[in-house]
Short mmCIF file of C-alpha atoms in Angstrom, two decimals:
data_model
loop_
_atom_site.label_atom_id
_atom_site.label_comp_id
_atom_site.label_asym_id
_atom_site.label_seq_id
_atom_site.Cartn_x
_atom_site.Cartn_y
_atom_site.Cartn_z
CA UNK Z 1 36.31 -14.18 35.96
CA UNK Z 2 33.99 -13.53 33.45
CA UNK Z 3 30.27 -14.17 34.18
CA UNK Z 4 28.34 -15.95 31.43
CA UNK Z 5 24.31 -15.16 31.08
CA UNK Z 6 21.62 -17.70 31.43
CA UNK Z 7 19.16 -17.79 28.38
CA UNK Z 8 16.17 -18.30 30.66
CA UNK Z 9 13.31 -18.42 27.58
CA UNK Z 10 15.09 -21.35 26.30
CA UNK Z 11 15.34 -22.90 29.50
CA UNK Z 12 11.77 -22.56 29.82
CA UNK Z 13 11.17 -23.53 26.65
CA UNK Z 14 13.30 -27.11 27.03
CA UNK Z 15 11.31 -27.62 30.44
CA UNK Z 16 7.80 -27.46 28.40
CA UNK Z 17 8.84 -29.64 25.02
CA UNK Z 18 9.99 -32.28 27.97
CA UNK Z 19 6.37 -32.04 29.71
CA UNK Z 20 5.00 -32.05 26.53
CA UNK Z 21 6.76 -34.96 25.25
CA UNK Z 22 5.68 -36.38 28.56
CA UNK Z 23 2.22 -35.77 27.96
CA UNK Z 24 2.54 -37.26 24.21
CA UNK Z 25 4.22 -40.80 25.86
CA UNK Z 26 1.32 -41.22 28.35
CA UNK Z 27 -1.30 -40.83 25.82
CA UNK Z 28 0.30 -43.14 23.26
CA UNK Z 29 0.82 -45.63 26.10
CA UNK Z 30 -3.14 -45.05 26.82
CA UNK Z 31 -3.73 -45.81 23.36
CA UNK Z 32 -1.83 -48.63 22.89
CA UNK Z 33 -3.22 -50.49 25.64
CA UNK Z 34 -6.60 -49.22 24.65
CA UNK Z 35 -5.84 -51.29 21.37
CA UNK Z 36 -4.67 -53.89 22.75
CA UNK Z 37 -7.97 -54.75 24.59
CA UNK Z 38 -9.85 -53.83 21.57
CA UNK Z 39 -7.78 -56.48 19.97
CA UNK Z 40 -8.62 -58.89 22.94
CA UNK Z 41 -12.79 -58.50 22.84
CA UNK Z 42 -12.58 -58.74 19.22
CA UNK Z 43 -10.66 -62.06 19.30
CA UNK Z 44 -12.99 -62.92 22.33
CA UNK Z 45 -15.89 -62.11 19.77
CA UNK Z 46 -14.65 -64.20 16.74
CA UNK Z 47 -14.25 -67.10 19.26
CA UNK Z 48 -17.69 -67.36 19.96
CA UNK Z 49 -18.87 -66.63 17.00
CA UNK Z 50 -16.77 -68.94 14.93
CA UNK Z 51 -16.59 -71.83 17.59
CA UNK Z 52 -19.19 -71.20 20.15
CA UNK Z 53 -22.11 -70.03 17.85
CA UNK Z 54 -24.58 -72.37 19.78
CA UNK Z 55 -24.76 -70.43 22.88
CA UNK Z 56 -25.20 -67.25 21.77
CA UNK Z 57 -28.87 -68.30 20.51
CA UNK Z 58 -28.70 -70.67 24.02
CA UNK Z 59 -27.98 -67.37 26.34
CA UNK Z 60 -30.69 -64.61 24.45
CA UNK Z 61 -33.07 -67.70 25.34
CA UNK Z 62 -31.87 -67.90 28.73
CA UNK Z 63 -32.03 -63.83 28.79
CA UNK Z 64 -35.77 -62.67 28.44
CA UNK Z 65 -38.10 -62.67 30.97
CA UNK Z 66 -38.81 -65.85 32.77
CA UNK Z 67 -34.92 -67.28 33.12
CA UNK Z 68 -34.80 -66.80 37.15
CA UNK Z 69 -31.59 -69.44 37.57
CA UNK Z 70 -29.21 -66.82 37.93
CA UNK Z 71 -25.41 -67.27 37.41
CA UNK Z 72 -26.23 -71.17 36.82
CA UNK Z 73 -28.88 -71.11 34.44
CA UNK Z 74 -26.40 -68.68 32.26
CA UNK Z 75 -23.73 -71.50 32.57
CA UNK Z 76 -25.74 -74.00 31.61
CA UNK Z 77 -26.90 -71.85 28.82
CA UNK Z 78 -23.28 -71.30 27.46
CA UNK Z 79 -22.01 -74.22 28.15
CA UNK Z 80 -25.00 -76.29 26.01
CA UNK Z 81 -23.69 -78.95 23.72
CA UNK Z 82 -21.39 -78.67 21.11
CA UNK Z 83 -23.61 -79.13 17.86
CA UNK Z 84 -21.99 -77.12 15.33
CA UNK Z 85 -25.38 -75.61 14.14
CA UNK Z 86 -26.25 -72.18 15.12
CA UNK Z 87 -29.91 -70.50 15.83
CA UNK Z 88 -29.16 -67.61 12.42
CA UNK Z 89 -28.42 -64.10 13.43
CA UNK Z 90 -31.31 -62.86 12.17
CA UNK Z 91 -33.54 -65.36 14.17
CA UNK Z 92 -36.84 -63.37 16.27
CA UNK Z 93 -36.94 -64.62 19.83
CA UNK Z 94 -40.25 -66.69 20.32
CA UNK Z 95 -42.37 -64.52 22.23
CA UNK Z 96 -46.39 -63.60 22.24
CA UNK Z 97 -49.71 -65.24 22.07
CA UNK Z 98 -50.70 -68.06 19.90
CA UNK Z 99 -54.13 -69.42 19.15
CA UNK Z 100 -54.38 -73.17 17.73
CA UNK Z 101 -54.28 -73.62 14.36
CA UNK Z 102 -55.97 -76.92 14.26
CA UNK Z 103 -59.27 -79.22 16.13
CA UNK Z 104 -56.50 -81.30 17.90
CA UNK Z 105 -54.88 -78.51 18.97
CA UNK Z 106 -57.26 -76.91 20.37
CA UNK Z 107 -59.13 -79.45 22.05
CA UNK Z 108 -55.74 -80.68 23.67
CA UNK Z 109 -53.79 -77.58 24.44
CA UNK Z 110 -55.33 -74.35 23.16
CA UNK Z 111 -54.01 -71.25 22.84
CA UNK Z 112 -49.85 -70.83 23.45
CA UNK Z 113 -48.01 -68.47 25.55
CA UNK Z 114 -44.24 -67.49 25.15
CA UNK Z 115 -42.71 -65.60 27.80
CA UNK Z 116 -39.17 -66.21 27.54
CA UNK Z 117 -38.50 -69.40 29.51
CA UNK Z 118 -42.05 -70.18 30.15
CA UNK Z 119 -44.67 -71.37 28.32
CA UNK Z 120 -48.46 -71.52 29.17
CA UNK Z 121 -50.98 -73.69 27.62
CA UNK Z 122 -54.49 -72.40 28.28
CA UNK Z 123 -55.78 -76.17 29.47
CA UNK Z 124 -53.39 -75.36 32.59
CA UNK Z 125 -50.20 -76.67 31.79
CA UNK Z 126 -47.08 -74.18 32.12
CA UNK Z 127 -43.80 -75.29 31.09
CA UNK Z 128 -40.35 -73.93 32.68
CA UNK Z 129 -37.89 -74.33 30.37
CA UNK Z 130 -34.21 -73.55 29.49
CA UNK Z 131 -32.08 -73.82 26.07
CA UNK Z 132 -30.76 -77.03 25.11
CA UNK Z 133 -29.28 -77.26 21.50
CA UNK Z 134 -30.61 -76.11 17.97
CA UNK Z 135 -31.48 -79.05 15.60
CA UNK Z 136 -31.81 -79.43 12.10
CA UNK Z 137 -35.24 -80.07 10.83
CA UNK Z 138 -33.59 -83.05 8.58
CA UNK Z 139 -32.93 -84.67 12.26
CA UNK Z 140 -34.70 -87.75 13.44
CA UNK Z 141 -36.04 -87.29 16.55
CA UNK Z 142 -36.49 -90.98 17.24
CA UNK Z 143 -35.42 -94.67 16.59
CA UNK Z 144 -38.60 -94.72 13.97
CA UNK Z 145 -36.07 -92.31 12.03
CA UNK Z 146 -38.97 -89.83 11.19
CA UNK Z 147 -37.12 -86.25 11.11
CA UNK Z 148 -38.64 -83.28 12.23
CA UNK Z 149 -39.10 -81.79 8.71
CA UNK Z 150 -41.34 -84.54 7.94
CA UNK Z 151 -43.37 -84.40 11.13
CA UNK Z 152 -43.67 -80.49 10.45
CA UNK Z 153 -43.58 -80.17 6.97
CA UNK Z 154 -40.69 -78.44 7.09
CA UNK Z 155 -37.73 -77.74 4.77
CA UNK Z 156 -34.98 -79.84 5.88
CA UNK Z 157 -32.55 -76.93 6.71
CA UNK Z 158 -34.91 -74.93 9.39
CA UNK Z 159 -33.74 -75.09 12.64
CA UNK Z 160 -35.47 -76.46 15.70
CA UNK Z 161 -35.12 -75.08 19.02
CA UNK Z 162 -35.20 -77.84 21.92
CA UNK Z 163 -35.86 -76.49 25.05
CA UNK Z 164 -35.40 -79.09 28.46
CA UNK Z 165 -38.32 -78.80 30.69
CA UNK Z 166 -37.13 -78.11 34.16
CA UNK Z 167 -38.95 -77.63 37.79
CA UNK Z 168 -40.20 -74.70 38.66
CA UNK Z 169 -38.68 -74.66 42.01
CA UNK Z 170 -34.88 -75.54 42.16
CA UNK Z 171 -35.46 -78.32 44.81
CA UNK Z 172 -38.51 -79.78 42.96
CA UNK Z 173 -39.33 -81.58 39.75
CA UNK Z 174 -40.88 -81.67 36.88
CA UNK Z 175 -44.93 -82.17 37.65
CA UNK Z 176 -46.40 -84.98 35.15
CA UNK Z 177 -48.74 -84.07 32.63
CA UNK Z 178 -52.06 -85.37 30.97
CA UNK Z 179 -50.11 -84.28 27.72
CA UNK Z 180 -47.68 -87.24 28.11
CA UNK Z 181 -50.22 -89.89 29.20
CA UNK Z 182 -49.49 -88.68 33.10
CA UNK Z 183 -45.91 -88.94 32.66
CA UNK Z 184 -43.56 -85.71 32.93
CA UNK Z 185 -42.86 -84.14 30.03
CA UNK Z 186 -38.77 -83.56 29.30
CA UNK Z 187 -38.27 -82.06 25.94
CA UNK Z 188 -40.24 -79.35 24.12
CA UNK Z 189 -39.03 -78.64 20.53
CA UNK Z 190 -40.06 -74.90 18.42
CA UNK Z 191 -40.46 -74.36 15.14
CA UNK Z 192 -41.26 -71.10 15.20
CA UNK Z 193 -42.32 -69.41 10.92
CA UNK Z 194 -43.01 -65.82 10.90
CA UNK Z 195 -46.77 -66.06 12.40
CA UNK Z 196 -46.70 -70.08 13.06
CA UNK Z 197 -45.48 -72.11 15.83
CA UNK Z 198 -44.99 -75.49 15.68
CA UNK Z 199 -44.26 -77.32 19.27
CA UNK Z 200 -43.43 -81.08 19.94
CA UNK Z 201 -43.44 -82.64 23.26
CA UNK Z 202 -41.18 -85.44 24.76
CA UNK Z 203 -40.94 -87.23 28.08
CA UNK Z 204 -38.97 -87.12 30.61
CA UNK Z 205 -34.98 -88.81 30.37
CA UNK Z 206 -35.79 -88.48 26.61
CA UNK Z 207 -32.32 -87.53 24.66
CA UNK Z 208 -33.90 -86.32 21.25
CA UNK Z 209 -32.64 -88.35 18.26
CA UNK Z 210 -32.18 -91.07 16.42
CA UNK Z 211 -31.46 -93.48 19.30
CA UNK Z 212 -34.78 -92.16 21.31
CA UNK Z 213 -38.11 -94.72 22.00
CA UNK Z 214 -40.54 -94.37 19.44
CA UNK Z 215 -43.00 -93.57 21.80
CA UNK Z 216 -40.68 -90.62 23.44
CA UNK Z 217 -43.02 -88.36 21.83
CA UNK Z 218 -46.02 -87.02 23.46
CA UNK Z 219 -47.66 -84.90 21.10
CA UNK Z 220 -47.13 -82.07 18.14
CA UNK Z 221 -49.52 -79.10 18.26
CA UNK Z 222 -49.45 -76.02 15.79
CA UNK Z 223 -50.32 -72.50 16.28
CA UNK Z 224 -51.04 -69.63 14.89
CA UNK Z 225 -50.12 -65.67 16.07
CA UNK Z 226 -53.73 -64.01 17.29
#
C-alpha cells in the first residue's frame, strides 16, 4: 500500500478563500439590503414631496415651540387637506416680534408675537393655533369674492398660511374675543414678507373661501419686524 501525502498549505489555503468568500457574501447581502432601504426612504421622500407637499409646510408649523398636541396634533398636521399648493421650500417659519405698522393696528391689537403655534397680541389676546392649508393670495376668502391679494395688496401668487384657532386646553374651547365683536375667533390667515406681517381674522365655524359670510371676517392688521 502506498501512502499518499496531504498538501496541508493548500488545505489551509481552500479553508480561508471559503471564509473569505463567506465574508464577501455577507457584506454584499448587507449592502444590498442597505440599498434597498435607501431605495425605500427615497421613494418615501418623492411621495411626499410630489403628492403630499402640503404637510410638510403643515408639520414644521406644527414643530416649533408652542405645538403641545402630541402624536394628534402631528396627525392632524399631516393629514391637512389636500390643496395641491405647497408653503415653497425656501419659506422662513413666522417667528419674532412685530410692532404695528398702522393707527388701526395699533389701537386694536398692537404689537405681534410668533412663537410657533401661539400668537400674542399685546391688548391680551393669545391665539393657539395649528396648520390648516396654504392658500393662494388670488383666493377669495368670502362670498363678496374679494381675494386675499386685494385685501393685502398682494401679488396674486403669494401664499397665505391659515392657521385654525384651537383651545388652549384639550377639553375647552375657544374663548370669544373683542376682536370678533365678542364672538370666538376660528381662522387666522399670515402673510408673512421679509420684515412684514400681514394677519386676518375669522370667526368661529368659518370655512375660508368663496362660499364664506361676508361678514366671516373680523379684522386685518399689519405689522412690522421691531
Amino acid at each position: 500500500m502506498t501512502a499518499t501525502a496531504v498538501d496541508r498549505s493548500r488545505s489551509r489555503s481552500n479553508r480561508g478563500l471559503k471564509g473569505l468568500a463567506g465574508a464577501l457574501g455577507f457584506v454584499c447581502l448587507v449592502l444590498f439590503l442597505m440599498a434597498i432601504e435607501q431605495k425605500q426612504a427615497m421613494d418615501a421622500w418623492a411621495m411626499l414631496r410630489d403628492e403630499a407637499a402640503p404637510a410638510a409646510g403643515r408639520i414644521v408649523g406644527w414643530a416649533v415651540d408652542g405645538a403641545v398636541d402630541g402624536v394628534d396634533g402631528l396627525k392632524s398636521a399631516a393629514e391637512g387637506s389636500d390643496d395641491p399648493l405647497a408653503a415653497t421650500p425656501n419659506a422662513v417659519v413666522l417667528a419674532g416680534e412685530f410692532r404695528a405698522a398702522d393707527d388701526a393696528t395699533r389701537e386694536t391689537v398692537g404689537a405681534a408675537t410668533f412663537t410657533g403655534a401661539l400668537i400674542r397680541l399685546e391688548q391680551g389676546d393669545v391665539l393657539r393655533t395649528r396648520p390648516l392649508r396654504i392658500a393662494g393670495a388670488d383666493e377669495a376668502y368670502s362670498a363678496a369674492r374679494k381675494a386675499f391679494a386685494t385685501e393685502l395688496d398682494a401679488r396674486p401668487n403669494a401664499q397665505i398660511e391659515l392657521r385654525q384657532v384651537i383651545p388652549h386646553a384639550r377639553a375647552g374651547t375657544v374663548v370669544a374675543s373683542p376682536l370678533c365683536g365678542g364672538e370666538a375667533p376660528g381662522v387666522v390667515a399670515l402673510l408673512h414678507r421679509r420684515d412684514r406681517v400681514d394677519m386676518m381674522l375669522f370667526r368661529g365655524r368659518t370655512i375660508v373661501g368663496p362660499d364664506a359670510p361676508a361678514d366671516a371676517l373680523c379684522g386685518v392688521w399689519r405689522f412690522r419686524a421691531r
